[in-house]
Amino acid sequence: MQFTQRTHTCGALRAANTGETVTLNGWVDGRRDLGGMIFIDLRDRYGLTQVVFAPQHNTAVHKQAHELRAEYVLSITGTVQPRPEGMANADMPTGEIEVIVDSFEILNRSDIPPFTIEDDVDAFEDLRLRYRYLDLRRPVLQKHLLLRSKVYQVVHRYFDEHDFIEIETPVLMKSTPEGARDFLVPSRIHAGKFYALPQSPQTYKQLLMVAGFDRYVQIVKCFRDEDFRADRQPEFTQIDLEMSFIRAEDIYRLIEGLMQRMLKETIGVDLALPLPVLDYYEALERYGSDKPDLRFGMELVTLNHVVRGAEFKVFSDALEAGGIVSGISVKGRAEEFSRRKLDELTERAKDLGMGGLVWMKAAGGGLTSPVAKFLTDDMIAGIRESMQTEDGDLILIVADARRKLALEALGTLRVELGKELDLVDRTAHRLLWVVDFPLFQWDDETQRFYAEHHPFTGPKPEDVPLLDSDPGAARADCYDLVWNGSEVGSGSIRIHDSALQAKIFSILGLPEAEISEKFGFLIDAFRFGAPPHGGCALGLDRIVTLLAGISSIREVIAFPKTNKALSLMDGSPSTVSPDQLGELHIDLRKTTP
Amino acid sequence: MQFTQRTHTCGALRAANTGETVTLNGWVDGRRDLGGMIFIDLRDRYGLTQVVFAPQHNTAVHKQAHELRAEYVLSITGTVQPRPEGMANADMPTGEIEVIVDSFEILNRSDIPPFTIEDDVDAFEDLRLRYRYLDLRRPVLQKHLLLRSKVYQVVHRYFDEHDFIEIETPVLMKSTPEGARDFLVPSRIHAGKFYALPQSPQTYKQLLMVAGFDRYVQIVKCFRDEDFRADRQPEFTQIDLEMSFIRAEDIYRLIEGLMQRMLKETIGVDLALPLPVLDYYEALERYGSDKPDLRFGMELVTLNHVVRGAEFKVFSDALEAGGIVSGISVKGRAEEFSRRKLDELTERAKDLGMGGLVWMKAAGGGLTSPVAKFLTDDMIAGIRESMQTEDGDLILIVADARRKLALEALGTLRVELGKELDLVDRTAHRLLWVVDFPLFQWDDETQRFYAEHHPFTGPKPEDVPLLDSDPGAARADCYDLVWNGSEVGSGSIRIHDSALQAKIFSILGLPEAEISEKFGFLIDAFRFGAPPHGGCALGLDRIVTLLAGISSIREVIAFPKTNKALSLMDGSPSTVSPDQLGELHIDLRKTTP
């Protein structure tokens, strides 16, 4: 197609361009007919420029302009002129000027879009996803993807400056299901065999350390075939890295530097370093979560030492069973909590697996509560002191033999109340490390240990002896990066010793043959001089949502899938031809009705 | 693991560090016992440093060092000292110094590697691929992957500076087989349905233009399930880009700038711009190839006008059928071509589909040849003049009614002779554009047209009328980037008009229902104001081989597959469990014996 190419983008012109003849290419964003003139905002990725079709300037052109509709694609040529006195638009970078049109070409016409191209669109998400190419014209989505692109550039530059090598690892790899399900790819050349799509490049990046690459980084797609919770995608993007001859603290410093740079260069926020570090047990005890949101207080306070001996069965049962009594306090807002509201909170606590919820209101130097009669004056004073209570505070307490469950339930209440009471500073960015998780988690149902992180995670050096005596007590040399209550990264110092790796697999109860079949090449590799190494992976999709201050990762992915893993635009997944199946040596399974 | 971390890498120390106490971490690259001392070259990604265990310096440490073997991983601490008079190694950046060891730790031991870690390894490639993590320790492979990483960084920076947005497109997409086979991914959630892995992000990047992103770039994995020729991989990497409101020349300028920067920044080569542009027909006529190697001359010369009327049936038949007579000349080396050698060349021409090969040797101002008797003196003079012949030249001529086949056969001879006679300047980097290919290629067997490039390629504007009258004559508005005889990139100005796109599909003979099923969403999108746009994709793997001056792309990929699409290291593809198949609603097809 022959057409007149732009001399400027739609975001470029300023008062200094007055008098210049320019050509703009772009979309008709809106059209107003005023006083016999036609005003059009011409839009491209870079901005909007007002162009004017005036009968007194060019009669024929003005007449033709009546044909123009929303989303038509134009090339217009005209003269830059200042907007008339009092008509400048200070909210628009090009708001001082307009372009009076001498001639124009229609580069393409447009049907009426199924929804209006504007930020506050009221179309259902399904319709927007079906016409994603129109949805993506909305300025807010353009902004999110531009932000995402900036994040990539920060990552590229940062790791390049830090001597990392960017290396691509295979997408077609071996299926080693342990944890989430693999997506499989049938092989045509090798009948009956399958590749898997990577859940992460974990084994490959460790092999790159064995190979001596020292510092590896990759922005990489990973895949998990899960039953999708609200905000998961079957394919997602990680910033994946690994380093040799390092300790956990080296990873902290590296990633902290990246985060500081990213926040500064994308949204202009200063991040103070170093980040706080909480060990897993402390995070659980203080926030009831392994991903605490530090944007507000309301920390959990363990009250075991204060209420020991209380004649309140809920407390005493919990304590006798080695459990926990823990509370949070809502500062100064006790009066907002009616009996009904407190009943709702109690129901919520029950939903979360608790027997109930104890509430106390601080007043007159004491505590008003249905359970106050079971507590001594010392206990009441102790609670007030431990929780730094002032009159007017509301205290909420859970007690349970199941320590972790109780703390997590209270942690959930903390987060929900934080949001509900608007205690969360939504402009804040609070990042921290949560470290030293348990190495294994025991599963009662299958009566076996699972790797809390993944089976290549090293134990804390001082906990190695526990692998023989009490594996469940061993801590991992691992770290999660948490940002405003979301886990955005996770990593560990890896095992680099083949004997230790074999022992971990055996604690996980993997049969020798399965270990050798799935991970034999990695254990083999460790026999040839593997260096001490570690790394981490950061969730890029989530990071971009946090920078954008939004919640849905679908809003930062160009072509996302629904939570049923559908692409509504192209209709995938879809049926394929019998020929294709034949070549892949597979049949569809007959469904039994 | 607790260990003493390095203060320097193994490539860092210089004479200026003399006297410093340093710690190095690395691999034992080689060990020499000399005069009671043990010398070890300690290796990491950054270099080699000689470390010395001397009994007079530390008896215990020297004694322990006897245990050290190749590929052990060490942390050594010692003092930097100049090498003794006359022992400096100028070939080694650290060659002025050595480190005399005060203490060391063994961080890991190593079995004896299955092959020696050195550049000139004599192990078979299969063994190297099985132990790829050891193969990758070879300095030459480290160098190639470092080069590849530099290429990524140049690409990232270049496109960022040129206002491109980096956007990721889906890996799980719709199967639209047209051309190569798709890799398929069965859906667990949607029984009987499949995703496909992208052969390219073509449709998505065009939709990004419809969405108004204006300039898109992505370094992206693509997938083709082909029967692999020697140097193909099932997954490969492209630098993929697309731009709106542009002409082909804008793409030329952009990509040329990238190539100039890349050659300069990675291997220090200056590339003169603009690159030459040949149209497809000219490339074919002058080089017998659509990817001409310009590193040497020996251009093809069409002799039709000179030999018309010759009483030599081979020539006259070819000319009467509208074919071609074309020759190349080997300057000044006629004497090297014995009768036997010429017979071999004739056989080769027959292998390439020709009836034979005419040779002529220039001597005494004339031409000696078995066919000279059929040519007039004028014809002989005309051949000499057309081919700028001097005595001592050898001329090789093909003649055939099938013009393209004849030119390609001669083009192949040209390339083979260029290599054999060492006419190719192996240090040269000669890039050019080959443009304006035919839009369609007719397939006699299936009696239909195929898209020469892909079905979204626009015709040359002036050739649009040919779509109705003579589709086979229409040229595409497309361009290939050719580098030293390899195609490294390919692109086109796309169709952005839904009616024109529908017409192209119909010329390709795709049934309405199939078009709508496969590409309906794209044709739909074009109804809502698609801008004029175009782009290209560059083969990153091939580009890195050209920069490295090597031929196999397996040498620039960290974990490549064999030409049977096997990963010898992890053993993929592999069998999967019946449970996995069940969840995916597929069965293995029973093979009929």
XYZ file of N, CA and C in Angstrom, chain A residues 45-135:
273
model
N 0.111 4.992 19.687
C 0.681 4.548 20.964
C 1.293 5.702 21.740
N 1.700 6.753 21.018
C 2.474 7.804 21.652
C 1.616 8.942 22.189
N 0.350 8.974 21.802
C -0.495 10.035 22.317
C -1.664 10.358 21.406
N -2.244 11.524 21.656
C -3.401 12.020 20.910
C -3.054 13.402 20.373
N -3.474 13.689 19.158
C -3.348 15.045 18.634
C -4.693 15.460 18.045
N -5.088 16.684 18.364
C -6.342 17.188 17.797
C -6.101 17.661 16.368
N -6.883 17.113 15.440
C -6.775 17.578 14.051
C -8.120 18.194 13.655
N -8.058 19.208 12.854
C -9.243 20.020 12.560
C -9.515 20.045 11.060
N -10.745 19.728 10.708
C -11.187 19.844 9.324
C -12.112 21.065 9.260
N -11.631 22.135 8.628
C -12.380 23.396 8.644
C -12.840 23.742 7.233
N -14.136 24.011 7.038
C -14.628 24.311 5.687
C -13.946 25.546 5.092
N -13.674 26.545 5.940
C -13.054 27.758 5.402
C -11.599 27.512 4.980
N -11.003 26.442 5.537
C -9.604 26.136 5.200
C -9.524 25.298 3.925
N -10.364 24.319 3.839
C -10.343 23.443 2.665
C -11.717 22.766 2.573
N -12.528 23.269 1.693
C -13.923 22.830 1.607
C -14.052 21.352 1.265
N -13.283 20.928 0.282
C -13.407 19.538 -0.182
C -13.014 18.558 0.929
N -11.884 18.868 1.576
C -11.395 18.001 2.653
C -12.408 17.937 3.793
N -12.975 19.080 4.134
C -13.966 19.113 5.202
C -15.169 18.260 4.851
N -15.540 18.318 3.598
C -16.696 17.553 3.161
C -16.413 16.048 3.269
N -15.241 15.653 2.778
C -14.858 14.232 2.859
C -14.809 13.736 4.313
N -14.454 14.634 5.203
C -14.238 14.222 6.595
C -15.520 13.749 7.272
N -16.656 14.093 6.674
C -17.910 13.622 7.276
C -18.014 12.109 7.299
N -17.241 11.479 6.448
C -17.285 10.016 6.357
C -16.571 9.335 7.534
N -15.720 10.060 8.212
C -14.827 9.437 9.202
C -15.581 8.965 10.442
N -15.197 7.775 10.889
C -15.835 7.182 12.056
C -14.753 6.717 13.040
N -15.183 6.386 14.230
C -14.260 5.901 15.263
C -13.457 4.711 14.743
N -12.178 4.714 15.049
C -11.221 3.629 14.752
C -10.836 3.532 13.276
N -11.278 4.472 12.450
C -10.721 4.561 11.097
C -9.225 4.884 11.233
N -8.442 4.401 10.289
C -7.000 4.675 10.289
C -6.716 5.723 9.222
N -6.068 6.814 9.625
C -5.865 7.946 8.716
C -4.393 8.313 8.569
N -4.103 8.888 7.425
C -2.882 9.670 7.282
C -3.339 11.085 6.974
N -3.043 12.019 7.858
C -3.463 13.400 7.612
C -2.220 14.290 7.469
N -2.307 15.235 6.563
C -1.230 16.205 6.386
C -1.824 17.591 6.603
N -1.136 18.401 7.353
C -1.669 19.726 7.645
C -0.642 20.584 8.330
N -1.131 21.692 8.872
C -0.241 22.693 9.445
C -0.501 22.791 10.944
N 0.575 22.828 11.711
C 0.448 22.953 13.160
C 0.109 24.394 13.504
N -0.921 24.567 14.321
C -1.255 25.920 14.755
C -1.609 25.892 16.242
N -1.397 26.999 16.932
C -1.777 27.028 18.343
C -3.303 26.901 18.445
N -3.770 26.276 19.510
C -5.222 26.266 19.707
C -5.687 27.688 20.012
N -6.926 27.963 19.677
C -7.434 29.318 19.950
C -7.324 29.644 21.450
N -7.213 30.944 21.718
C -7.156 31.478 23.090
C -8.127 30.736 24.017
N -7.603 30.193 25.116
C -8.478 29.574 26.104
C -8.873 28.134 25.785
N -8.436 27.616 24.655
C -8.824 26.253 24.273
C -7.709 25.242 24.500
N -6.531 25.685 24.954
C -5.428 24.743 25.221
C -5.854 23.745 26.295
N -5.342 22.525 26.182
C -5.683 21.468 27.127
C -4.411 21.045 27.868
N -4.334 21.482 29.113
C -3.105 21.256 29.875
C -2.920 19.790 30.262
N -3.984 18.989 30.196
C -3.892 17.571 30.560
C -3.296 16.714 29.462
N -3.054 17.323 28.317
C -2.654 16.574 27.142
C -1.307 17.131 26.695
N -0.294 16.269 26.555
C 1.029 16.801 26.163
C 0.985 17.612 24.866
N 0.073 17.253 23.966
C -0.028 18.010 22.707
C -1.115 19.083 22.796
N -1.550 19.374 24.022
C -2.746 20.191 24.208
C -2.629 21.659 23.818
N -1.420 22.102 23.555
C -1.264 23.500 23.152
C -1.596 23.723 21.687
N -1.538 22.643 20.899
C -1.642 22.831 19.441
C -2.782 21.992 18.848
N -3.049 22.258 17.575
C -3.900 21.383 16.781
C -3.327 21.422 15.363
N -3.772 20.466 14.567
C -3.285 20.427 13.189
C -4.469 20.694 12.272
N -4.364 21.739 11.471
C -5.427 22.065 10.526
C -5.138 21.291 9.237
N -6.117 20.477 8.834
C -5.856 19.461 7.804
C -5.918 20.047 6.394
N -4.842 19.803 5.628
C -4.817 20.168 4.215
C -5.305 19.020 3.342
N -4.926 17.816 3.714
C -5.338 16.647 2.931
C -5.268 15.420 3.832
N -6.013 14.402 3.477
C -5.916 13.164 4.263
C -6.242 11.968 3.387
N -5.754 10.801 3.860
C -6.091 9.525 3.222
C -6.682 8.618 4.289
N -7.672 7.842 3.872
C -8.182 6.793 4.774
C -7.353 5.539 4.515
N -6.561 5.121 5.497
C -5.707 3.935 5.319
C -6.485 2.656 5.581
N -7.491 2.753 6.401
C -8.372 1.614 6.635
C -9.640 2.103 7.308
N -10.732 1.421 7.012
C -11.994 1.719 7.680
C -12.183 0.767 8.844
N -13.177 1.001 9.655
C -13.437 0.118 10.793
C -14.921 -0.110 10.953
N -15.273 -1.356 11.209
C -16.631 -1.625 11.678
C -16.792 -0.953 13.042
N -18.035 -0.873 13.478
C -18.264 -0.331 14.828
C -17.746 -1.348 15.840
N -16.806 -0.968 16.688
C -16.238 -1.930 17.647
C -17.311 -2.460 18.598
N -17.133 -3.696 19.060
C -18.121 -4.302 19.961
C -18.150 -3.641 21.335
N -17.158 -2.870 21.661
C -17.203 -2.064 22.890
C -16.382 -0.809 22.629
N -16.605 0.198 23.446
C -15.901 1.464 23.235
C -14.463 1.344 23.717
N -13.562 1.911 22.923
C -12.138 1.851 23.269
C -11.859 2.953 24.279
N -12.003 2.652 25.556
C -11.714 3.650 26.586
C -11.367 2.917 27.875
N -10.729 3.607 28.785
C -10.249 2.945 29.997
C -11.387 2.355 30.810
N -12.454 3.138 30.997
C -13.542 2.670 31.847
C -14.570 1.910 31.033
N -14.109 0.854 30.383
C -14.988 0.074 29.526
C -15.929 -0.742 30.412
N -17.160 -0.899 29.978
C -18.071 -1.682 30.822
C -18.378 -3.056 30.219
N -17.573 -3.456 29.222
C -17.803 -4.778 28.609
C -17.330 -5.876 29.563
N -17.950 -7.058 29.473
C -17.497 -8.196 30.240
C -16.107 -8.607 29.769
N -15.338 -9.189 30.700
C -13.968 -9.557 30.346
C -13.953 -10.569 29.197
N -14.917 -11.471 29.147
C -14.929 -12.459 28.064
C -15.013 -11.802 26.683
N -15.817 -10.751 26.588
C -15.931 -10.052 25.298
C -14.620 -9.329 24.983
N -14.039 -8.753 26.010
C -12.774 -8.049 25.805
C -11.670 -9.022 25.376
N -11.686 -10.221 25.949
C -10.655 -11.193 25.588
C -10.863 -11.746 24.175
N -12.123 -11.849 23.777
C -12.390 -12.320 22.422
C -11.874 -11.315 21.397
N -12.038 -10.036 21.692
C -11.519 -8.976 20.820
C -10.306 -8.335 21.482
N -9.375 -9.160 21.885
C -8.246 -8.654 22.667
C -7.507 -7.545 21.914
N -7.443 -7.649 20.585
C -6.712 -6.625 19.810
C -7.367 -5.258 19.927
N -8.670 -5.216 20.227
C -9.327 -3.922 20.474
C -9.173 -3.521 21.937
N -9.288 -4.518 22.809
C -9.092 -4.272 24.236
C -7.714 -3.644 24.470
